[in-house]
Short mmCIF file of C-alpha atoms and ligand atoms in Angstrom, two decimals:
data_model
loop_
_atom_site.label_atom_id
_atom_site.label_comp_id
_atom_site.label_asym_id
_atom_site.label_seq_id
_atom_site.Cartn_x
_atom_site.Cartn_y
_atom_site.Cartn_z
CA UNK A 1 95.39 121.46 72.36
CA UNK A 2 97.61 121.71 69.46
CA UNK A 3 96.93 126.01 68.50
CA UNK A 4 98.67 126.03 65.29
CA UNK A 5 97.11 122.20 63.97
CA UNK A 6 93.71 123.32 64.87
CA UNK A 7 94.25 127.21 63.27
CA UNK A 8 94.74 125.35 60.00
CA UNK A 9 90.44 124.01 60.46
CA UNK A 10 89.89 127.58 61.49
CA UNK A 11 88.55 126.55 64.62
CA UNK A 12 89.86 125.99 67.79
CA UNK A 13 87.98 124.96 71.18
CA UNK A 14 88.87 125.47 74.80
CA UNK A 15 87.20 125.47 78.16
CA UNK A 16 87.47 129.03 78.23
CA UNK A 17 88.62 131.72 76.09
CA UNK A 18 89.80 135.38 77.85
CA UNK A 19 89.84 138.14 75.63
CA UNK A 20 92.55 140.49 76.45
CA UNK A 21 95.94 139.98 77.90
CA UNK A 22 95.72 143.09 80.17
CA UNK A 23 95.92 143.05 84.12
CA UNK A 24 92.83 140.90 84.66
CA UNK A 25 92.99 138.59 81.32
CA UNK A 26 96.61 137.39 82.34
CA UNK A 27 95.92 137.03 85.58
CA UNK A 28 92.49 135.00 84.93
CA UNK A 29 94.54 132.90 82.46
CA UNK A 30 97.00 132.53 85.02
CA UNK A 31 94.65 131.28 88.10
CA UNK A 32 92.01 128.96 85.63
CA UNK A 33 95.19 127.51 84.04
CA UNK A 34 96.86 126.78 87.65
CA UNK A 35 93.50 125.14 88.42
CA UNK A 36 93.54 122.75 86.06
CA UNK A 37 91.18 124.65 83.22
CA UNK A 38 92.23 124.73 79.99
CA UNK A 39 92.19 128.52 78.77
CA UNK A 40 93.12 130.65 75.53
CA UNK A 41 94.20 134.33 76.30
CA UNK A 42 94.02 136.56 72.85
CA UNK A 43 96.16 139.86 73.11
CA UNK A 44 95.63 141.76 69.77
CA UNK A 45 98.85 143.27 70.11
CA UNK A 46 102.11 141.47 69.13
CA UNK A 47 104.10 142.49 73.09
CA UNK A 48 103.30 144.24 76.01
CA UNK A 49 105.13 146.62 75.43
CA UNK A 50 103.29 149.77 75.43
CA UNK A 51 104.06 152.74 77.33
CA UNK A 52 99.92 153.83 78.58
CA UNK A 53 99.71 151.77 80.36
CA UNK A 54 99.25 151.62 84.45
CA UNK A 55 102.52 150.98 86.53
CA UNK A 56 101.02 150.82 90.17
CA UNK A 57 101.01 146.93 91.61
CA UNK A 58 99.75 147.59 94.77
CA UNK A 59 99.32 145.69 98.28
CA UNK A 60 96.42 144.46 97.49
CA UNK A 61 97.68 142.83 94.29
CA UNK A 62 101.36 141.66 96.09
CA UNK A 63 98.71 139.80 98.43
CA UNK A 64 97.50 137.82 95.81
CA UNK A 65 100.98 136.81 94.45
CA UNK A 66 102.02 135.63 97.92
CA UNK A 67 99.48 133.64 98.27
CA UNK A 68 100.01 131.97 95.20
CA UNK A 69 103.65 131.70 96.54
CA UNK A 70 105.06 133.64 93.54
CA UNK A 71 105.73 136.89 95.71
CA UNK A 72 109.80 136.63 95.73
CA UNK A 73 110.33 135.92 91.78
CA UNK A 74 107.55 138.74 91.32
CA UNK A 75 110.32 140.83 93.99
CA UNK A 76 112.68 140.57 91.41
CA UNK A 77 111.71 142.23 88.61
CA UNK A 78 112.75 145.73 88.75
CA UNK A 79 110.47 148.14 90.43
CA UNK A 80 110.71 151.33 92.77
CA UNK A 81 109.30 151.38 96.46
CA UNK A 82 107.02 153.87 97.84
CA UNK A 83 105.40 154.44 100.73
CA UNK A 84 104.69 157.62 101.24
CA UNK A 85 102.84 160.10 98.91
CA UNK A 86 102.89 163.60 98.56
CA UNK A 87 101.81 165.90 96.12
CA UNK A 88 101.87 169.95 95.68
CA UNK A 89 98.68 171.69 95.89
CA UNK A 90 99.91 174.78 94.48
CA UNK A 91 102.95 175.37 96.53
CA UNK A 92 102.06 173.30 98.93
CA UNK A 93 103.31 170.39 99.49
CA UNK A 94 101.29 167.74 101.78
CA UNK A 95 100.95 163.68 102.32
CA UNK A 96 97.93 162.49 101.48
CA UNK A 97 98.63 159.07 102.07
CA UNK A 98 101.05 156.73 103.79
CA UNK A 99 101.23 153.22 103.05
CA UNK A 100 103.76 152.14 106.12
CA UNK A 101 100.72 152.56 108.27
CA UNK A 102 98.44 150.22 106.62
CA UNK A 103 98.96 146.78 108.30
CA UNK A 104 99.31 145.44 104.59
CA UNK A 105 102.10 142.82 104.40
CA UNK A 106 104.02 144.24 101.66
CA UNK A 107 103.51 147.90 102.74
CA UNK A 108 104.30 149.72 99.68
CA UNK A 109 103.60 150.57 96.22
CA UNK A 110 105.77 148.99 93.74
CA UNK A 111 106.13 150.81 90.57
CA UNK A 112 106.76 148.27 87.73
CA UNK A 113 106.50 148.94 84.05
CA UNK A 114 103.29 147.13 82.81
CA UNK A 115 104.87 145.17 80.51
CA UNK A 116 106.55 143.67 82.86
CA UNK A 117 104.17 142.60 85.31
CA UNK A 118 102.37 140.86 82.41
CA UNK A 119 105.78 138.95 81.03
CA UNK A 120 105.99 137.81 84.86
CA UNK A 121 102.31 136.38 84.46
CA UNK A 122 102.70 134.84 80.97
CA UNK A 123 106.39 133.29 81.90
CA UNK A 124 104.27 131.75 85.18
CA UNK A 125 101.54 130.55 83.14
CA UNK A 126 103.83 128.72 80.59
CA UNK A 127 104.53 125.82 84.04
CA UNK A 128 100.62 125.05 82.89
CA UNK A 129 99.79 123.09 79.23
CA UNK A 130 96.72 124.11 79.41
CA UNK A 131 97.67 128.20 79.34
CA UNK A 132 97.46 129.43 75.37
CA UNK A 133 98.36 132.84 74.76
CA UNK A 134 97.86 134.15 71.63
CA UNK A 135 99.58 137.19 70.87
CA UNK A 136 98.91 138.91 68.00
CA UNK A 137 95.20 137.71 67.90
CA UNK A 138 92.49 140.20 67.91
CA UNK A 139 88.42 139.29 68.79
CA UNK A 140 86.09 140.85 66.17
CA UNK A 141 82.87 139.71 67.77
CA UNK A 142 81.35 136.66 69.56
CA UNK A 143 80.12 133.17 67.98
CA UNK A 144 76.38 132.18 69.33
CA UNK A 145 73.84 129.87 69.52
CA UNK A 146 70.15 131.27 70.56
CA UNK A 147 70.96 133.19 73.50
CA UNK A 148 74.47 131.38 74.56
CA UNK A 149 77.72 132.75 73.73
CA UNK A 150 79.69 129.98 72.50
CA UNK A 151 82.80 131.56 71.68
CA UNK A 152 84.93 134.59 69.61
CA UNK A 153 85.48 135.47 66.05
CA UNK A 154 88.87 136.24 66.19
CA UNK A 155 91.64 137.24 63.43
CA UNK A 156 95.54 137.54 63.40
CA UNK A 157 98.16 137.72 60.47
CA UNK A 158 97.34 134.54 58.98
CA UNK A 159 93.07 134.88 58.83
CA UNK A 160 90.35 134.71 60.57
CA UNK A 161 89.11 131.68 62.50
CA UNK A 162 86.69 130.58 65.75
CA UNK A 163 87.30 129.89 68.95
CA UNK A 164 84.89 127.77 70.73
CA UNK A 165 84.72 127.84 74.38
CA UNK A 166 82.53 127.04 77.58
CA UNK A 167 83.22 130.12 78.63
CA UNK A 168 84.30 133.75 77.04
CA UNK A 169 85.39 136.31 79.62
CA UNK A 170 85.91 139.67 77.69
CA UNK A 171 88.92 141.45 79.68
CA UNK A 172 89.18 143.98 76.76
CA UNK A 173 89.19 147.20 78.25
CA UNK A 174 87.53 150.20 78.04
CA UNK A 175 86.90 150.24 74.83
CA UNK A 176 85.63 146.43 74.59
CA UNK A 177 84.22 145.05 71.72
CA UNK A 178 83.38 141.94 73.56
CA UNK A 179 80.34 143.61 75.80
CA UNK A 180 79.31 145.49 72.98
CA UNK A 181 79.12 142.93 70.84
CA UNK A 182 76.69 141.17 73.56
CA UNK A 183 74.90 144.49 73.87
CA UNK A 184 75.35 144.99 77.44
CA UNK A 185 74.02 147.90 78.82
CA UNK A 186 77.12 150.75 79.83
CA UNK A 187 75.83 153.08 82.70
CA UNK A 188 78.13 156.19 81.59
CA UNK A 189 79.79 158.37 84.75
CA UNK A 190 81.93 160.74 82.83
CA UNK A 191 85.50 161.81 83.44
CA UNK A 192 86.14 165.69 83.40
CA UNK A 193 89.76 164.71 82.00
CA UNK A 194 91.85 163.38 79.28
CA UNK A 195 95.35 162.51 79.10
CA UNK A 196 98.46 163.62 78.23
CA UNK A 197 100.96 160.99 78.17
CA UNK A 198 105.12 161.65 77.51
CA UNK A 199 107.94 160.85 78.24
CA UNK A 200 110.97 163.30 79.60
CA UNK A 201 114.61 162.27 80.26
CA UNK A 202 115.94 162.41 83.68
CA UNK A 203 119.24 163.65 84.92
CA UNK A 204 120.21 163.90 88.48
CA UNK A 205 116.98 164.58 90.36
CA UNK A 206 114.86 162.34 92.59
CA UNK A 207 112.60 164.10 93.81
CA UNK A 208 109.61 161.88 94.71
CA UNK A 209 106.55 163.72 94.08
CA UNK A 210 103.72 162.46 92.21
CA UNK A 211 100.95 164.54 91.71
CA UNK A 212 101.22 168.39 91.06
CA UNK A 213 98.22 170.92 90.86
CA UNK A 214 98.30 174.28 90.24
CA UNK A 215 95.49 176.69 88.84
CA UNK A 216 95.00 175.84 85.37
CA UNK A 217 97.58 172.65 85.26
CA UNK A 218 97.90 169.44 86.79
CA UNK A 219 100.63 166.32 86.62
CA UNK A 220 101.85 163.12 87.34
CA UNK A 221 105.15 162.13 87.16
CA UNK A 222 106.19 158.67 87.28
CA UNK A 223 109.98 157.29 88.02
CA UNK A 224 110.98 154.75 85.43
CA UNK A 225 114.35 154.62 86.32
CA UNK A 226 116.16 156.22 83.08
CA UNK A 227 113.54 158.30 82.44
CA UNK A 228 110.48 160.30 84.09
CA UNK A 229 106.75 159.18 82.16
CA UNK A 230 104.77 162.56 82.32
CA UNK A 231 100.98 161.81 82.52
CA UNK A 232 99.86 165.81 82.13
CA UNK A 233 95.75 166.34 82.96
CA UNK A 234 93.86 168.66 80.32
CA UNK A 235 90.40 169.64 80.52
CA UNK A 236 88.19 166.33 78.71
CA UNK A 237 88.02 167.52 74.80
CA UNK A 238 90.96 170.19 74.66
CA UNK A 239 93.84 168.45 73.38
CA UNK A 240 93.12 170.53 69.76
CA UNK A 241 93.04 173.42 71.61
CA UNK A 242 96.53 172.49 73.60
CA UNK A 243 97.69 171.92 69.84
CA UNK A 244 96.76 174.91 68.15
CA UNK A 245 98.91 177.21 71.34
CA UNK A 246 101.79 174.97 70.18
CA UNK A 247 104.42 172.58 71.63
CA UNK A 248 107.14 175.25 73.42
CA UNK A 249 103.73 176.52 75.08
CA UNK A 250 102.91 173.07 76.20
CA UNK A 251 106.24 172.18 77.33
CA UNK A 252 106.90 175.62 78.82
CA UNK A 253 103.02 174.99 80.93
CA UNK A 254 105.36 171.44 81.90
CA UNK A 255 107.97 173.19 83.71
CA UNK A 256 106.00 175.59 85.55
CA UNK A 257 104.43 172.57 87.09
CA UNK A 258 107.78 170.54 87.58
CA UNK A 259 110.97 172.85 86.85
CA UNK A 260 112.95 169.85 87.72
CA UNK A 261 111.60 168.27 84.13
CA UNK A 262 113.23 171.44 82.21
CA UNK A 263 116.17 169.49 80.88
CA UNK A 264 113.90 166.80 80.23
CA UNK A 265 111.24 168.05 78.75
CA UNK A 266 112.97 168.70 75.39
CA UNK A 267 112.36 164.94 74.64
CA UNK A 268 109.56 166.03 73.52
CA UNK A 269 110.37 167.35 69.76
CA UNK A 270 107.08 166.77 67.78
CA UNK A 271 103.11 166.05 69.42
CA UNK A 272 103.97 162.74 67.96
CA UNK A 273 105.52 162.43 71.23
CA UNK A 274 102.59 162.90 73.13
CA UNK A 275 100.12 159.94 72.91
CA UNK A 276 96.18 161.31 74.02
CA UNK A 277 94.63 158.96 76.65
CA UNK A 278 90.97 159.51 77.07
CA UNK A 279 89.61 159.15 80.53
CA UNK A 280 86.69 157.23 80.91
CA UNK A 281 84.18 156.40 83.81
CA UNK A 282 81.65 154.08 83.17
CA UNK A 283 80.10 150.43 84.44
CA UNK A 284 78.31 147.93 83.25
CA UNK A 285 74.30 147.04 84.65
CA UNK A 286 74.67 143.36 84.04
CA UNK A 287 78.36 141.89 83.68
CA UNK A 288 76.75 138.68 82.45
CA UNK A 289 75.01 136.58 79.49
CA UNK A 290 74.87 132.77 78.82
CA UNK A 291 78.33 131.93 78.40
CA UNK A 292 79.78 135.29 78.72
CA UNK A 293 81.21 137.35 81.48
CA UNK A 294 83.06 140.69 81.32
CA UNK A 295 85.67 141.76 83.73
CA UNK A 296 88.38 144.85 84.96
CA UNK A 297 87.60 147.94 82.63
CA UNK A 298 85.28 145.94 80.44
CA UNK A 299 82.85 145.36 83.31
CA UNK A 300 83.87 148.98 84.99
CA UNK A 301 86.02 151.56 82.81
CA UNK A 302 87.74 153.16 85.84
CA UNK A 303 89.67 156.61 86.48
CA UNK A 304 93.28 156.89 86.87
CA UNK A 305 92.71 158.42 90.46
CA UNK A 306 94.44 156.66 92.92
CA UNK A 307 95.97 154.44 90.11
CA UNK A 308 94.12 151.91 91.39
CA UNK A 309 92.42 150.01 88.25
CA UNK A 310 94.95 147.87 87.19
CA UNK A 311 94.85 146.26 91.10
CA UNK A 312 90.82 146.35 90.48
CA UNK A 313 91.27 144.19 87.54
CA UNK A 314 93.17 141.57 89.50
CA UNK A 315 91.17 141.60 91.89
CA UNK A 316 87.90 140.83 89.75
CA UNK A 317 89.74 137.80 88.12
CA UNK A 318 91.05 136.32 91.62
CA UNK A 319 86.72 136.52 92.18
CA UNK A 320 86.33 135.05 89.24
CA UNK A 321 88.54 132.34 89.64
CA UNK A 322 87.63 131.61 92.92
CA UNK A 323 83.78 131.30 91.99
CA UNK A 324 84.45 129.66 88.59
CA UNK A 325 87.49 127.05 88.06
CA UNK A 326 86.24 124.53 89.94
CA UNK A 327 83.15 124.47 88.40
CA UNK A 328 84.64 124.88 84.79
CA UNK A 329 87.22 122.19 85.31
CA UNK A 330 84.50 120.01 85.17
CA UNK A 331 82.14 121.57 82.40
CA UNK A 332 80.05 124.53 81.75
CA UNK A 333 78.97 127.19 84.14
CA UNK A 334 75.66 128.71 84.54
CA UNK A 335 74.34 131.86 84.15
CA UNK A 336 73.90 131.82 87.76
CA UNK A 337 77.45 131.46 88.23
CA UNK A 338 78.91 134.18 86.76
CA UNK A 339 76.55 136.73 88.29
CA UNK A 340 77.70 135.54 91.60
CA UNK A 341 80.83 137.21 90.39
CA UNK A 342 79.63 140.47 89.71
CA UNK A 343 77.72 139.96 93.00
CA UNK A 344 81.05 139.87 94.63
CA UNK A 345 82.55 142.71 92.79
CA UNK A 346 80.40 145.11 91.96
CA UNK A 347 80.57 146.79 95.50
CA UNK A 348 84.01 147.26 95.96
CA UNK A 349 84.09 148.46 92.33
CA UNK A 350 81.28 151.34 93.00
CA UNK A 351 82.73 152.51 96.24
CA UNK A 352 86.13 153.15 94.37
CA UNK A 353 84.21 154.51 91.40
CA UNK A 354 82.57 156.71 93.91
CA UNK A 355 85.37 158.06 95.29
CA UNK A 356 87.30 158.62 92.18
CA UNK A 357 84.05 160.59 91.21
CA UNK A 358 84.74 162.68 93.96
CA UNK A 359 88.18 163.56 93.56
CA UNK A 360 87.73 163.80 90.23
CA UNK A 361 84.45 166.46 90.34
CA UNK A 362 86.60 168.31 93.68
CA UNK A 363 90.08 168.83 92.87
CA UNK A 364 90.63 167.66 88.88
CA UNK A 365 87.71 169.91 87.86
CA UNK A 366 88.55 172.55 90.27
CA UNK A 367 92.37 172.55 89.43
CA UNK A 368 92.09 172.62 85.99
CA UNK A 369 89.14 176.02 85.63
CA UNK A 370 91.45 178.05 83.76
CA UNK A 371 91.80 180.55 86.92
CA UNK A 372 94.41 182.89 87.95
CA UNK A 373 93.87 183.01 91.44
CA UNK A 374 96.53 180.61 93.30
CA UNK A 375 95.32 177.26 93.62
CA UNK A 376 94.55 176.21 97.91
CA UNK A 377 94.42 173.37 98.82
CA UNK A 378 91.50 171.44 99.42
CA UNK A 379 90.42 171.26 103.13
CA UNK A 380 90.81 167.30 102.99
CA UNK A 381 93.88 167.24 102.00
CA UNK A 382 95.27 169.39 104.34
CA UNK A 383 92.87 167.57 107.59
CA UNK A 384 94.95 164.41 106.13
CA UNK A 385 98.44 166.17 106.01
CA UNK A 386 97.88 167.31 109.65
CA UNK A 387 96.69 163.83 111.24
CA UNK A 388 98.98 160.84 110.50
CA UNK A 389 96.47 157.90 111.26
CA UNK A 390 94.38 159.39 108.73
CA UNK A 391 97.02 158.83 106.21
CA UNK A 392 96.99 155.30 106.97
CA UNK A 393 93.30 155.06 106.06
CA UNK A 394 93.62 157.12 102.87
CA UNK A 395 96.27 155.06 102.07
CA UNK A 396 94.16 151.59 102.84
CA UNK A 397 91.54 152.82 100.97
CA UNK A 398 94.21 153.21 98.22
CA UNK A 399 96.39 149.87 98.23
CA UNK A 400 94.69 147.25 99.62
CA UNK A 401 90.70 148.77 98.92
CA UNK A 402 87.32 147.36 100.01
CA UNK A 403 86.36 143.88 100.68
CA UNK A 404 90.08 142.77 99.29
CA UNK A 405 89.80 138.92 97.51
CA UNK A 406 92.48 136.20 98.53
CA UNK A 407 92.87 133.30 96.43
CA UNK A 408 90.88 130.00 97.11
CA UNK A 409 91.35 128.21 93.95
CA UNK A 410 92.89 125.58 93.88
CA UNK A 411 96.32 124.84 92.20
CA UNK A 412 95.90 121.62 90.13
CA UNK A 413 99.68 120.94 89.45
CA UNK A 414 99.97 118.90 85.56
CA UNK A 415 101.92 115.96 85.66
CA UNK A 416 104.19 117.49 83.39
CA UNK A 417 105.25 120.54 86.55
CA UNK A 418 104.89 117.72 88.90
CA UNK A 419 107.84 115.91 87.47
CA UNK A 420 109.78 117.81 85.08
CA UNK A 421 111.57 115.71 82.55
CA UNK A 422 115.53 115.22 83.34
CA UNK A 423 117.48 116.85 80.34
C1 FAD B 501 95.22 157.67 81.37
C2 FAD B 501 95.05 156.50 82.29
C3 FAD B 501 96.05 156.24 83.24
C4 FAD B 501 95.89 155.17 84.15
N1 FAD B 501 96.86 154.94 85.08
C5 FAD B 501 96.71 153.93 85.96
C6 FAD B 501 97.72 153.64 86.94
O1 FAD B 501 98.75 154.30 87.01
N2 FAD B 501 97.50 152.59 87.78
C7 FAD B 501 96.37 151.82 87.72
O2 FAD B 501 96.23 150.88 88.53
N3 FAD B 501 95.42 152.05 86.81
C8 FAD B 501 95.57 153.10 85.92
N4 FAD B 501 94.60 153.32 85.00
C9 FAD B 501 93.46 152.40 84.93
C10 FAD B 501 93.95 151.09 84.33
O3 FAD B 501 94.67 151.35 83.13
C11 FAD B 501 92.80 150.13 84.01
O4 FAD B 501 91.83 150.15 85.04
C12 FAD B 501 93.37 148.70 83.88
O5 FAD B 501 94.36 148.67 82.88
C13 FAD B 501 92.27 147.71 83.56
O6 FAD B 501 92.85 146.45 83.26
P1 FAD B 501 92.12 145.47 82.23
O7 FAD B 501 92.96 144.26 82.16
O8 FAD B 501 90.70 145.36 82.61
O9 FAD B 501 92.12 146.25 80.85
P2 FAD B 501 93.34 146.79 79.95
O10 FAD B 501 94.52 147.08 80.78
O11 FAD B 501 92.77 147.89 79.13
O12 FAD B 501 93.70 145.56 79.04
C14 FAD B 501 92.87 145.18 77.97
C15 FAD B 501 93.70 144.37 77.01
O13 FAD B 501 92.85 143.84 76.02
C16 FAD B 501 93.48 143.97 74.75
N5 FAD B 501 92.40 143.99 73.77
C17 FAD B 501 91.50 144.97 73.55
N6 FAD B 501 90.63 144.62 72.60
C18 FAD B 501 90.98 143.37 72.22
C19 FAD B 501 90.44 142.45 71.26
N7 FAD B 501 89.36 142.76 70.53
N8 FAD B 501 91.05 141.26 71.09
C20 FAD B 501 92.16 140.93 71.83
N9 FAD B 501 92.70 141.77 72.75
C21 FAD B 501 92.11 142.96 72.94
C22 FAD B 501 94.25 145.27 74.86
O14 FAD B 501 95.30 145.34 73.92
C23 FAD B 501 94.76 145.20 76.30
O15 FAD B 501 96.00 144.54 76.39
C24 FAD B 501 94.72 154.38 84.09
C25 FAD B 501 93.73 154.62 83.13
C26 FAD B 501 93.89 155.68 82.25
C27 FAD B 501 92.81 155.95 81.25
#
């Protein structure tokens, strides 16, 4: 397909058109395009570079790149190992998970800017002709006939146009317009926490702690080489209230949580500094219409407990691949056929939900009551700290999760990758 020829008749058609170039729209794009299935991914923002978003690629998610034999270039890219993870529960500090007792192949968590990850997937999916991404291109709502979804509305700097496809998949996140332009039902959980998301410049220290609750506070700190990215837990609703005891109060709360960020923290010069991410919980009841599917957060808005969604996400569209390219290679799919992927999904998805809901209504809630009294911690985590094997299994849980998918879609390898021409 010629994108910028066909733009011009403000229309384009495709097999299948992803919206969303997060986690699971790349990846989709990536597997239907190795298949042989020609594919448009829109990305409404110009790059991926964007600092909110999830850095965890975990086992699970290595597993998947082995098997579709990219897992040494993917090795490349810059990332930091680790295996073991500890947090303080007030001044305590205890592992609640180790990943070196797993079994996993790759037994670690690599912690890889975003963006990156998702410049590896689109510089794999250029081998295909058949992988469009369209940058810069945002959905505004979905084309129909009858009942059937028949493709996107979709607009970037030069107008607005149609995309026509067998398939849409909306993989637009949490706050998708794609399912809610299909008016499918969201079953609301709730998050007790939003997000407060910074960075802070690093000097000499390593130390390799990630979470850290005290009464009242709670933190993430992430290593990103140069620089530590802060994600700070308030209460859900309070960031005005943060605001109005102003920003030496905020970054003074910072330090008592991590004193190693004190140099660091003065980064942070204006609340323009610190982005708000909202937290939310939610799912889908039905994943599925005629010619429509929704995947990752758009199917299942998940929590940033356990930093697991972004690993969620590719594992929905390694599912979806697996039930779908062979079928779409060779036409349309049926209704039938895409609820066989939520069939596959939706339990892994609910047990993690479920668990984040714990954690979430057990220690988030509970560590951030604004409470004098020293924060314990919670009898879990310290039954975990005390018994190594059950480290392993929080940690499987974690990184490699229920029911884990492994690719059986097929690569269908273009004449043009088959024999490159000689330059
Ligand atoms: C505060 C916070 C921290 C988190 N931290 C982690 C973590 O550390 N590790 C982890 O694994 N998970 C984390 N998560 C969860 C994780 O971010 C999501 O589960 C994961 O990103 C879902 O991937 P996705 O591809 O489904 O959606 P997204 O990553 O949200 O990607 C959706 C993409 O669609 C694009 N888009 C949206 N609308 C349109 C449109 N109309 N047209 C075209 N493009 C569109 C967006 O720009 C985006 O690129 C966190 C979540 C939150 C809220």
């Amino acid at each position: 397909m010629d994108a910028a020829s066909s733009r011009k008749q403000r229309s384009i058609s495709t097999r299948c058109c992803i919206v969303g170039g997060g986690p699971a729209g790349m990846m989709l794009g990536y597997l239907l395009a190795r298949a042989g299935v020609d594919v448009v991914v829109l990305e409404k923002h110009r790059d991926f570079f964007r600092d909110f978003r999830g850095d965890t690629v975990h086992p699970s998610t290595m597993q998947v790149m082995d098997e579709l034999g990219l897992i040494d270039d993917f090795l490349k890219v810059p990332h930091d190992k680790l295996q073991k993870l500890d947090g303080y529960f007030g001044k305590t500090r205890l592992r609640i998970a180790d990943i070196s007792r797993t079994g996993a192949k790759y037994p670690f968590i690599a912690f890889m800017p975003q963006w990156d990850f998702l410049d590896f997937l689109r510089e794999k999916g250029r081998r295909y002709p058949n992988f469009t991404l369209m940058m810069g291109t945002e959905a505004t709502g979905l084309v129909r006939n009858g009942d059937m979804v028949i493709g996107v509305h979709a607009t970037d700097g030069s107008g607005v146009f149609t995309i026509m496809a067998d398939l849409t998949v909306g993989c637009d996140g949490r706050h998708s317009i794609i399912r809610a332009s299909a008016g499918l039902e969201v079953e609301e959980i709730g998050a007790p926490m939003d997000v407060l998301w910074f960075r802070a410049g690093k000097s000499v220290e390593t130390e390799r702690i990630l979470a850290r609750i005290e009464a009242g506070k709670m933190m993430v700190t992430l290593d990103r080489g140069t620089y530590w990215q802060c994600a700070y837990v308030i209460p859900k609703g309070q960031y005005d209230a943060v605001k109005a005891r102003g920003l030496e109060s905020f970054r003074s709360d910072v330090v008592s949580l991590a004193p190693m960020l004190k140099p660091g923290v003065a980064d942070v010069k204006t609340w323009d500094d610190v982005k708000l991410l909202t937290v939310a919980v939610n799912r889908l009841k039905q994943w599925t219409r005629p010619g429509l599917l929704c995947i990752g957060d758009a199917a299942h808005a998940m929590s940033p407990v356990g930093g697991v969604g972004v690993n969620i996400a590719v594992q929905d569209a390694v599912a979806a691949a697996n039930c779908l390219a062979v079928k779409l290679e060779h036409g349309a799919v049926s209704e039938q056929d895409l609820v066989e992927v939520q069939r596959r999904r939706e339990f892994p998805m609910r047990i993690t939900q479920a668990m984040q809901v714990i954690v979430q209504n057990n220690i988030v809630s509970a560590a951030l009551k604004p409470d004098n009294e020293p924060l314990k911690p919670p009898p879990f985590a310290r039954i975990v700290n005390a018994v190594p094997w059950l480290q392993g299994l929080t940690a499987r849980f974690l990184a490699v999760g229920v029911r884990p998918e492994h690719v059986r879609s097929k690569e269908v390898v273009p004449p043009e990758v088959r024999s490159p021409p000689c330059r």
